Short mmCIF file of C-alpha atoms (C1' of nucleotides) in Angstrom, two decimals:
data_model
loop_
_atom_site.label_atom_id
_atom_site.label_comp_id
_atom_site.label_asym_id
_atom_site.label_seq_id
_atom_site.Cartn_x
_atom_site.Cartn_y
_atom_site.Cartn_z
CA UNK A 1 -32.29 -28.86 -5.30
CA UNK A 2 -34.69 -25.95 -5.62
CA UNK A 3 -34.08 -22.75 -7.46
CA UNK A 4 -33.77 -20.62 -4.35
CA UNK A 5 -30.90 -22.65 -3.08
CA UNK A 6 -28.02 -21.31 -1.09
CA UNK A 7 -25.49 -23.32 -2.99
CA UNK A 8 -22.12 -21.68 -3.30
CA UNK A 9 -21.70 -22.65 -6.89
CA UNK A 10 -22.75 -20.43 -9.76
CA UNK A 11 -23.88 -17.35 -7.93
CA UNK A 12 -25.49 -15.01 -10.39
CA UNK A 13 -23.80 -11.67 -10.26
CA UNK A 14 -20.73 -9.70 -9.30
CA UNK A 15 -20.01 -11.51 -6.08
CA UNK A 16 -19.36 -14.72 -7.93
CA UNK A 17 -15.78 -14.08 -7.00
CA UNK A 18 -16.40 -13.26 -3.39
CA UNK A 19 -16.28 -9.77 -2.01
CA UNK A 20 -12.96 -10.34 -0.38
CA UNK A 21 -11.33 -11.22 -3.67
CA UNK A 22 -12.96 -8.29 -5.40
CA UNK A 23 -11.51 -5.96 -2.81
CA UNK A 24 -8.08 -7.45 -3.41
CA UNK A 25 -8.44 -7.01 -7.17
CA UNK A 26 -9.30 -3.34 -6.84
CA UNK A 27 -6.61 -2.80 -4.26
CA UNK A 28 -4.09 -4.42 -6.57
CA UNK A 29 -5.04 -2.00 -9.32
CA UNK A 30 -4.80 1.04 -7.10
CA UNK A 31 -1.63 0.01 -5.29
CA UNK A 32 0.06 -0.38 -8.64
CA UNK A 33 -1.35 2.81 -10.07
CA UNK A 34 -0.83 5.16 -7.13
CA UNK A 35 1.31 3.20 -4.74
CA UNK A 36 0.25 1.65 -1.46
CA UNK A 37 0.75 4.68 0.73
CA UNK A 38 -0.93 7.15 -1.55
CA UNK A 39 -4.00 4.96 -1.90
CA UNK A 40 -6.66 5.57 0.72
CA UNK A 41 -9.27 3.13 1.86
CA UNK A 42 -11.83 5.68 0.81
CA UNK A 43 -10.67 5.33 -2.79
CA UNK A 44 -10.80 1.58 -2.70
CA UNK A 45 -14.29 1.62 -1.27
CA UNK A 46 -15.40 4.23 -3.76
CA UNK A 47 -14.29 2.15 -6.70
CA UNK A 48 -16.00 -0.88 -5.26
CA UNK A 49 -19.26 0.96 -4.82
CA UNK A 50 -19.62 0.72 -1.09
CA UNK A 51 -18.44 2.49 1.99
CA UNK A 52 -15.07 2.57 3.62
CA UNK A 53 -16.31 0.99 6.83
CA UNK A 54 -17.48 -2.08 4.97
CA UNK A 55 -13.89 -2.89 4.17
CA UNK A 56 -13.27 -3.52 7.83
CA UNK A 57 -15.68 -6.39 7.79
CA UNK A 58 -13.39 -8.17 5.36
CA UNK A 59 -10.00 -6.95 6.48
CA UNK A 60 -8.70 -5.95 9.87
CA UNK A 61 -6.57 -3.11 8.56
CA UNK A 62 -5.08 -1.55 5.49
CA UNK A 63 -1.87 -3.46 6.07
CA UNK A 64 -3.94 -6.58 6.16
CA UNK A 65 -5.00 -5.97 2.58
CA UNK A 66 -1.43 -5.67 1.45
CA UNK A 67 -0.59 -8.76 3.44
CA UNK A 68 -3.27 -10.71 1.62
CA UNK A 69 -1.77 -9.63 -1.68
CA UNK A 70 1.59 -10.69 -0.38
CA UNK A 71 0.11 -14.14 0.16
CA UNK A 72 -1.19 -14.26 -3.38
CA UNK A 73 2.35 -13.70 -4.52
CA UNK A 74 3.73 -16.11 -2.01
CA UNK A 75 1.33 -18.85 -2.97
CA UNK A 76 2.05 -18.47 -6.65
CA UNK A 77 5.70 -19.07 -5.87
CA UNK A 78 5.34 -21.79 -3.30
CA UNK A 79 3.91 -24.16 -5.85
CA UNK A 80 6.53 -23.51 -8.48
CA UNK A 81 9.56 -23.17 -6.26
CA UNK A 82 8.74 -25.35 -3.30
CA UNK A 83 10.35 -28.49 -4.58
CA UNK A 84 13.54 -26.93 -5.84
CA UNK A 85 16.71 -27.50 -3.90
CA UNK A 86 18.00 -24.39 -2.23
CA UNK A 87 21.66 -25.23 -2.23
CA UNK A 88 23.71 -22.35 -3.52
CA UNK A 89 24.78 -23.71 -6.86
CA UNK A 90 24.37 -22.31 -10.33
CA UNK A 91 22.38 -25.39 -11.26
CA UNK A 92 19.75 -24.94 -8.55
CA UNK A 93 19.58 -21.31 -9.36
CA UNK A 94 18.80 -22.12 -12.95
CA UNK A 95 16.02 -24.45 -11.86
CA UNK A 96 14.68 -21.79 -9.55
CA UNK A 97 14.57 -19.18 -12.27
CA UNK A 98 12.94 -21.58 -14.64
CA UNK A 99 9.95 -21.99 -12.38
CA UNK A 100 10.01 -18.31 -11.57
CA UNK A 101 9.64 -17.25 -15.17
CA UNK A 102 6.46 -19.25 -15.52
CA UNK A 103 4.94 -17.65 -12.47
CA UNK A 104 5.99 -14.18 -13.45
CA UNK A 105 4.44 -14.53 -16.84
CA UNK A 106 1.24 -15.86 -15.34
CA UNK A 107 0.99 -13.23 -12.60
CA UNK A 108 2.74 -10.19 -13.91
CA UNK A 109 0.66 -7.70 -12.00
CA UNK A 110 1.46 -9.25 -8.65
CA UNK A 111 5.14 -8.85 -9.37
CA UNK A 112 4.66 -5.32 -10.59
CA UNK A 113 2.92 -4.57 -7.32
CA UNK A 114 5.89 -5.91 -5.41
CA UNK A 115 8.39 -4.07 -7.53
CA UNK A 116 6.63 -0.75 -7.22
CA UNK A 117 6.05 -0.98 -3.48
CA UNK A 118 9.15 -2.56 -2.09
CA UNK A 119 9.33 -0.19 0.83
CA UNK A 120 5.75 -0.92 1.83
CA UNK A 121 6.28 -4.67 1.66
CA UNK A 122 9.38 -4.55 3.79
CA UNK A 123 7.64 -2.30 6.25
CA UNK A 124 5.03 -5.05 6.54
CA UNK A 125 7.76 -7.49 7.41
CA UNK A 126 9.37 -5.15 9.89
CA UNK A 127 6.14 -4.17 11.57
CA UNK A 128 5.79 -7.60 13.13
CA UNK A 129 3.07 -8.80 10.82
CA UNK A 130 4.41 -12.16 11.71
CA UNK A 131 3.07 -15.17 9.85
CA UNK A 132 5.20 -17.04 7.42
CA UNK A 133 6.76 -14.38 5.34
CA UNK A 134 9.32 -16.52 3.76
CA UNK A 135 9.74 -13.74 1.33
CA UNK A 136 11.20 -15.53 -1.61
CA UNK A 137 13.73 -12.79 -2.10
CA UNK A 138 15.07 -13.61 1.31
CA UNK A 139 15.85 -17.14 0.16
CA UNK A 140 17.55 -15.70 -2.86
CA UNK A 141 19.64 -13.39 -0.80
CA UNK A 142 20.82 -16.25 1.36
CA UNK A 143 21.92 -18.23 -1.65
CA UNK A 144 23.71 -15.22 -3.02
CA UNK A 145 25.41 -14.49 0.26
CA UNK A 146 27.11 -17.88 0.43
CA UNK A 147 30.76 -17.09 0.07
CA UNK A 148 31.71 -20.62 -0.87
CA UNK A 149 30.38 -19.75 -4.33
CA UNK A 150 32.76 -17.62 -6.40
CA UNK A 151 31.79 -13.98 -6.63
CA UNK A 152 31.64 -14.20 -10.37
CA UNK A 153 28.98 -16.88 -10.20
CA UNK A 154 26.97 -15.09 -7.59
CA UNK A 155 26.97 -11.93 -9.63
CA UNK A 156 25.82 -13.93 -12.62
CA UNK A 157 23.01 -15.40 -10.56
CA UNK A 158 21.88 -12.01 -9.35
CA UNK A 159 22.13 -10.64 -12.87
CA UNK A 160 20.00 -13.41 -14.27
CA UNK A 161 17.28 -12.68 -11.77
CA UNK A 162 17.44 -9.00 -12.58
CA UNK A 163 17.40 -9.81 -16.26
CA UNK A 164 14.07 -11.56 -15.89
CA UNK A 165 12.65 -8.70 -13.88
CA UNK A 166 13.96 -6.20 -16.38
CA UNK A 167 12.74 -8.11 -19.37
CA UNK A 168 9.26 -8.27 -17.95
CA UNK A 169 8.78 -5.08 -16.04
CA UNK A 170 11.20 -2.41 -17.14
CA UNK A 171 9.12 0.57 -16.25
CA UNK A 172 5.82 -1.20 -16.54
CA UNK A 173 4.41 -3.48 -19.15
CA UNK A 174 6.51 -2.51 -22.09
CA UNK A 175 6.27 -5.88 -23.69
CA UNK A 176 2.81 -6.36 -22.28
CA UNK A 177 1.48 -6.86 -25.76
CA UNK A 178 3.98 -9.56 -26.45
CA UNK A 179 2.29 -12.86 -25.65
CA UNK A 180 3.80 -14.99 -22.94
CA UNK A 181 4.61 -17.75 -25.38
CA UNK A 182 6.93 -15.39 -27.22
CA UNK A 183 8.43 -13.78 -24.15
CA UNK A 184 9.07 -16.91 -22.15
CA UNK A 185 11.58 -18.52 -24.52
CA UNK A 186 13.37 -15.22 -25.05
CA UNK A 187 13.81 -14.79 -21.32
CA UNK A 188 14.98 -18.36 -20.90
CA UNK A 189 17.50 -17.82 -23.65
CA UNK A 190 18.86 -14.75 -21.95
CA UNK A 191 19.10 -16.46 -18.59
CA UNK A 192 20.77 -19.41 -20.24
CA UNK A 193 23.44 -17.20 -21.77
CA UNK A 194 24.08 -15.51 -18.46
CA UNK A 195 24.45 -18.66 -16.43
CA UNK A 196 26.46 -20.37 -19.12
CA UNK A 197 29.05 -17.67 -18.51
CA UNK A 198 29.37 -18.57 -14.84
CA UNK A 199 32.68 -20.08 -13.94
CA UNK A 200 31.15 -23.17 -12.44
CA UNK A 201 29.08 -24.09 -15.49
CA UNK B 1 41.75 38.50 5.85
CA UNK B 2 40.97 38.35 9.54
CA UNK B 3 40.07 35.28 11.52
CA UNK B 4 36.40 36.17 11.93
CA UNK B 5 35.86 36.26 8.22
CA UNK B 6 32.69 35.29 6.45
CA UNK B 7 34.48 33.46 3.71
CA UNK B 8 32.58 30.54 2.29
CA UNK B 9 35.62 28.36 1.99
CA UNK B 10 36.75 26.02 4.73
CA UNK B 11 34.03 26.50 7.27
CA UNK B 12 35.08 24.78 10.44
CA UNK B 13 32.43 22.31 11.41
CA UNK B 14 29.53 20.23 10.28
CA UNK B 15 28.05 22.77 7.93
CA UNK B 16 31.05 22.57 5.67
CA UNK B 17 28.74 20.75 3.34
CA UNK B 18 25.89 23.19 3.56
CA UNK B 19 22.77 22.55 5.55
CA UNK B 20 20.75 21.83 2.45
CA UNK B 21 23.06 19.03 1.43
CA UNK B 22 23.13 17.63 4.92
CA UNK B 23 19.36 17.46 4.92
CA UNK B 24 19.44 15.60 1.65
CA UNK B 25 21.99 13.13 2.99
CA UNK B 26 19.87 12.31 6.00
CA UNK B 27 16.72 12.15 3.93
CA UNK B 28 18.43 9.76 1.54
CA UNK B 29 19.28 7.48 4.45
CA UNK B 30 15.79 7.50 5.85
CA UNK B 31 13.97 7.22 2.55
CA UNK B 32 15.98 4.11 1.80
CA UNK B 33 15.60 2.67 5.26
CA UNK B 34 11.90 3.31 5.88
CA UNK B 35 10.59 4.41 2.54
CA UNK B 36 9.59 7.92 1.53
CA UNK B 37 6.01 7.76 2.74
CA UNK B 38 6.77 6.24 6.09
CA UNK B 39 9.43 8.83 6.82
CA UNK B 40 8.17 11.95 8.57
CA UNK B 41 9.78 15.35 8.53
CA UNK B 42 9.90 15.11 12.27
CA UNK B 43 12.27 12.14 11.98
CA UNK B 44 14.50 13.89 9.52
CA UNK B 45 14.71 16.96 11.70
CA UNK B 46 15.34 14.86 14.79
CA UNK B 47 18.28 13.10 13.21
CA UNK B 48 19.68 16.41 12.06
CA UNK B 49 19.45 17.88 15.51
CA UNK B 50 17.10 20.73 14.82
CA UNK B 51 13.41 21.32 14.54
CA UNK B 52 10.96 20.30 11.90
CA UNK B 53 10.05 23.86 11.01
CA UNK B 54 13.62 24.64 10.12
CA UNK B 55 13.38 22.25 7.21
CA UNK B 56 10.91 24.58 5.58
CA UNK B 57 13.53 27.25 5.36
CA UNK B 58 15.53 25.03 3.04
CA UNK B 59 12.77 23.16 1.23
CA UNK B 60 9.27 24.18 0.28
CA UNK B 61 7.74 20.79 0.97
CA UNK B 62 8.47 17.18 1.63
CA UNK B 63 8.03 16.43 -2.04
CA UNK B 64 10.59 19.09 -2.73
CA UNK B 65 13.16 17.08 -0.80
CA UNK B 66 12.48 14.02 -2.88
CA UNK B 67 12.63 16.15 -5.99
CA UNK B 68 16.06 17.40 -5.03
CA UNK B 69 17.23 13.82 -4.64
CA UNK B 70 15.75 13.08 -8.03
CA UNK B 71 17.95 15.82 -9.42
CA UNK B 72 21.01 14.31 -7.84
CA UNK B 73 20.22 11.13 -9.70
CA UNK B 74 19.40 12.98 -12.84
CA UNK B 75 22.60 14.97 -12.79
CA UNK B 76 24.73 11.91 -12.22
CA UNK B 77 23.27 10.44 -15.38
CA UNK B 78 23.20 13.54 -17.51
CA UNK B 79 26.96 13.69 -17.54
CA UNK B 80 27.53 10.07 -18.37
CA UNK B 81 24.68 9.55 -20.78
CA UNK B 82 24.18 12.94 -22.32
CA UNK B 83 26.46 12.44 -25.27
CA UNK B 84 25.27 8.97 -26.19
CA UNK B 85 23.15 8.55 -29.28
CA UNK B 86 19.61 7.58 -28.45
CA UNK B 87 18.83 5.69 -31.62
CA UNK B 88 17.27 2.36 -30.81
CA UNK B 89 20.09 0.02 -31.71
CA UNK B 90 21.83 -2.62 -29.70
CA UNK B 91 25.07 -0.75 -30.16
CA UNK B 92 23.80 2.50 -28.63
CA UNK B 93 22.22 0.53 -25.87
CA UNK B 94 25.55 -1.04 -25.06
CA UNK B 95 27.18 2.37 -24.93
CA UNK B 96 24.39 3.62 -22.71
CA UNK B 97 24.77 0.79 -20.26
CA UNK B 98 28.49 1.21 -20.19
CA UNK B 99 28.16 4.73 -18.88
CA UNK B 100 25.34 3.66 -16.62
CA UNK B 101 27.39 1.04 -14.85
CA UNK B 102 29.97 3.61 -13.88
CA UNK B 103 27.38 5.91 -12.42
CA UNK B 104 25.59 3.14 -10.60
CA UNK B 105 28.79 1.99 -8.99
CA UNK B 106 29.65 5.51 -7.98
CA UNK B 107 26.20 6.37 -6.64
CA UNK B 108 24.64 3.13 -5.54
CA UNK B 109 22.54 4.63 -2.82
CA UNK B 110 20.80 7.03 -5.16
CA UNK B 111 19.75 4.12 -7.33
CA UNK B 112 18.67 2.10 -4.34
CA UNK B 113 16.50 5.02 -3.32
CA UNK B 114 14.90 5.05 -6.73
CA UNK B 115 14.38 1.33 -6.78
CA UNK B 116 12.79 1.20 -3.38
CA UNK B 117 10.49 4.17 -3.92
CA UNK B 118 9.31 3.89 -7.48
CA UNK B 119 5.73 4.72 -6.62
CA UNK B 120 6.74 7.87 -4.81
CA UNK B 121 8.95 9.02 -7.68
CA UNK B 122 6.24 8.53 -10.24
CA UNK B 123 3.78 10.29 -8.01
CA UNK B 124 6.16 13.23 -8.09
CA UNK B 125 6.03 13.21 -11.84
CA UNK B 126 2.26 12.86 -11.92
CA UNK B 127 1.63 15.53 -9.33
CA UNK B 128 2.69 18.24 -11.72
CA UNK B 129 6.08 18.84 -10.18
CA UNK B 130 6.93 20.06 -13.61
CA UNK B 131 10.54 20.93 -14.33
CA UNK B 132 12.68 18.77 -16.55
CA UNK B 133 12.00 15.31 -15.36
CA UNK B 134 13.46 13.58 -18.31
CA UNK B 135 13.43 10.53 -16.17
CA UNK B 136 16.12 8.46 -17.76
CA UNK B 137 13.91 5.43 -17.64
CA UNK B 138 11.53 7.23 -19.93
CA UNK B 139 14.23 7.47 -22.57
CA UNK B 140 14.91 3.80 -22.13
CA UNK B 141 11.29 2.94 -22.54
CA UNK B 142 11.10 4.84 -25.79
CA UNK B 143 14.05 3.01 -27.21
CA UNK B 144 12.56 -0.29 -26.14
CA UNK B 145 9.20 0.57 -27.60
CA UNK B 146 10.56 1.04 -31.11
CA UNK B 147 9.03 -1.78 -33.08
CA UNK B 148 11.53 -1.51 -35.89
CA UNK B 149 13.90 -3.36 -33.61
CA UNK B 150 13.23 -7.09 -33.37
CA UNK B 151 11.50 -8.18 -30.20
CA UNK B 152 14.33 -10.51 -29.38
CA UNK B 153 16.80 -7.65 -29.34
CA UNK B 154 14.57 -5.41 -27.32
CA UNK B 155 14.08 -8.09 -24.74
CA UNK B 156 17.83 -8.54 -24.57
CA UNK B 157 18.24 -4.83 -24.07
CA UNK B 158 15.72 -4.75 -21.26
CA UNK B 159 17.28 -7.83 -19.71
CA UNK B 160 20.72 -6.31 -19.76
CA UNK B 161 19.48 -3.28 -17.91
CA UNK B 162 17.75 -5.45 -15.38
CA UNK B 163 20.85 -7.55 -15.06
CA UNK B 164 22.85 -4.54 -13.97
CA UNK B 165 20.18 -3.52 -11.51
CA UNK B 166 19.94 -7.05 -10.19
CA UNK B 167 23.67 -7.52 -9.95
CA UNK B 168 24.01 -4.37 -7.94
CA UNK B 169 20.90 -4.13 -5.86
CA UNK B 170 19.17 -7.47 -5.51
CA UNK B 171 17.49 -6.85 -2.22
CA UNK B 172 19.91 -4.24 -1.04
CA UNK B 173 23.66 -4.19 -1.02
CA UNK B 174 24.40 -7.85 -1.17
CA UNK B 175 27.68 -7.35 -2.88
CA UNK B 176 28.20 -4.12 -1.07
CA UNK B 177 31.44 -5.41 0.31
CA UNK B 178 32.68 -6.27 -3.13
CA UNK B 179 34.74 -3.31 -4.33
CA UNK B 180 33.57 -1.53 -7.42
CA UNK B 181 36.70 -2.50 -9.30
CA UNK B 182 35.72 -6.14 -8.94
CA UNK B 183 32.04 -5.69 -9.59
CA UNK B 184 32.31 -3.43 -12.61
CA UNK B 185 34.11 -5.89 -14.90
CA UNK B 186 31.81 -8.71 -13.84
CA UNK B 187 28.76 -6.67 -14.72
CA UNK B 188 30.21 -5.61 -18.04
CA UNK B 189 30.94 -9.22 -18.82
CA UNK B 190 27.38 -10.21 -18.12
CA UNK B 191 25.96 -7.39 -20.19
CA UNK B 192 28.34 -8.28 -22.96
CA UNK B 193 27.13 -11.87 -23.03
CA UNK B 194 23.53 -10.75 -23.09
CA UNK B 195 23.89 -8.29 -25.92
CA UNK B 196 26.12 -10.60 -27.86
CA UNK B 197 23.12 -12.91 -28.06
CA UNK B 198 20.97 -10.28 -29.70
CA UNK B 199 20.09 -11.08 -33.26
CA UNK B 200 21.47 -7.85 -34.59
CA UNK B 201 24.90 -8.26 -33.08
"C1'" DG C 1 18.27 30.20 10.27
"C1'" DT C 2 16.18 28.15 13.82
"C1'" DC C 3 12.68 28.10 17.38
"C1'" DT C 4 7.78 27.29 19.66
"C1'" DA C 5 3.41 27.02 18.90
"C1'" DT C 6 -0.64 26.01 16.06
"C1'" DA C 7 -3.47 25.55 12.03
"C1'" DT C 8 -5.28 22.23 8.69
"C1'" DT C 9 -6.14 18.12 6.61
"C1'" DT C 10 -6.33 13.47 5.81
"C1'" DC C 11 -6.56 9.03 6.99
"C1'" DG C 12 -7.05 4.75 9.47
"C1'" DA C 13 -10.05 2.79 12.55
"C1'" DT C 14 -14.29 2.21 15.67
"C1'" DA C 15 -19.23 2.41 17.38
"C1'" DG C 16 -23.52 1.21 16.76
"C1'" DA C 17 -27.82 1.17 13.89
"C1'" DC C 18 -30.04 -1.54 10.31
"C1'" DG D 1 -22.57 -7.18 5.40
"C1'" DT D 2 -23.15 -2.64 4.79
"C1'" DC D 3 -24.30 1.96 6.44
"C1'" DT D 4 -23.62 6.83 8.85
"C1'" DA D 5 -21.15 9.33 11.99
"C1'" DT D 6 -17.28 10.16 14.54
"C1'" DC D 7 -12.94 9.59 17.04
"C1'" DG D 8 -8.13 10.04 17.51
"C1'" DA D 9 -3.67 10.20 15.70
"C1'" DA D 10 -0.26 11.78 12.81
"C1'" DA D 11 1.64 14.42 9.45
"C1'" DT D 12 2.37 18.47 6.46
"C1'" DA D 13 2.65 23.06 6.57
"C1'" DT D 14 2.34 27.98 8.47
"C1'" DA D 15 2.76 32.10 11.71
"C1'" DG D 16 5.48 34.77 14.07
"C1'" DA D 17 9.07 35.45 17.71
"C1'" DC D 18 14.08 35.51 18.33
#
DNA sequence: GTCTATATTTCGATAGAC
DNA sequence: GTCTATCGAAATATAGAC
């Protein structure tokens, strides 16, 4: 192989990550910082160093950018949660949360994005941006809606989810300096205490 | 007093609540349903039955409407939380949450609004819409940032807050049909378990 | 207090050259 | 793949009559 090769591996400079991914990284920053709606494509392009129109080579629309970020989130969950049984029991819920905590710690910013732009994400869903949404929260809601589970348990389940969100994101990255190895066990402890108090446990 | 009086009390019809408050009620509905940014003044006016321009008699701007809703939230908390000590201890935190749960149960929709439009609310703050923000979450953050409290306890505190949010709002009003008298004790139980597990308790 | 215009701005998106 | 230039739509906000 010569030096002037077109091999995909080990590109020299900034585009090692692919322009598309770089756009998503910048968009993630801005959508968190200013919110999806208050972020213009002009700003994204500006921060990337090229023009607004160039974005449309990589994405069909602004919504499409958010959708791609939605998939990042979705994919990070699919792996961790895909194999877990979705029956509405406290035990499955505990397993679900266990995998969830790992993903949240590994991809905090994606979850912050989702938390800070709930309206925008749901608008995406409503707007007919078809595809497999399978918004994980929708699964959760279904489990929580099952009235064959005592209300007390369902409240505990919802609380435990909120507890993880709160512990990680309350108003931003409060414990951002705390390493994941410290935070993880503390969160698991808290969830454990909560679910232990469920009537069916 | 004659029948054609201009007395403020007991107006006959819809405006018994005051046009300003009616606007806020409709805006609250729409901001929850579609999000602040995706809701136009035209829509608000339409649902109210009068024209867009009329809104500007009651509010200086769209942001001003959101700000007024922020004050509703703020006021509902000021009463319940104003007298609580803000020292960063698990005990004060418990007292804080206790008052908070009452307010959240009484004004769920205001909290849902806040949860679903975080970016918009913080934009309000950033935009120089001065006034006393004193966003309650800011107080919370300060207490949680105090490093004289063990990390374990602070995580528990954050979790307990999240637990309440989660228990009430996970994806909307899942337990909306559950009466507040049933939900309140369940939430207090959960919070109790969480804070009981703090090292300093 | 509410109306009918209309001004103004910003943004998402497209066209077409290079 | 990226650019310049521009279109068209929508929304906030204002002016001024009633």
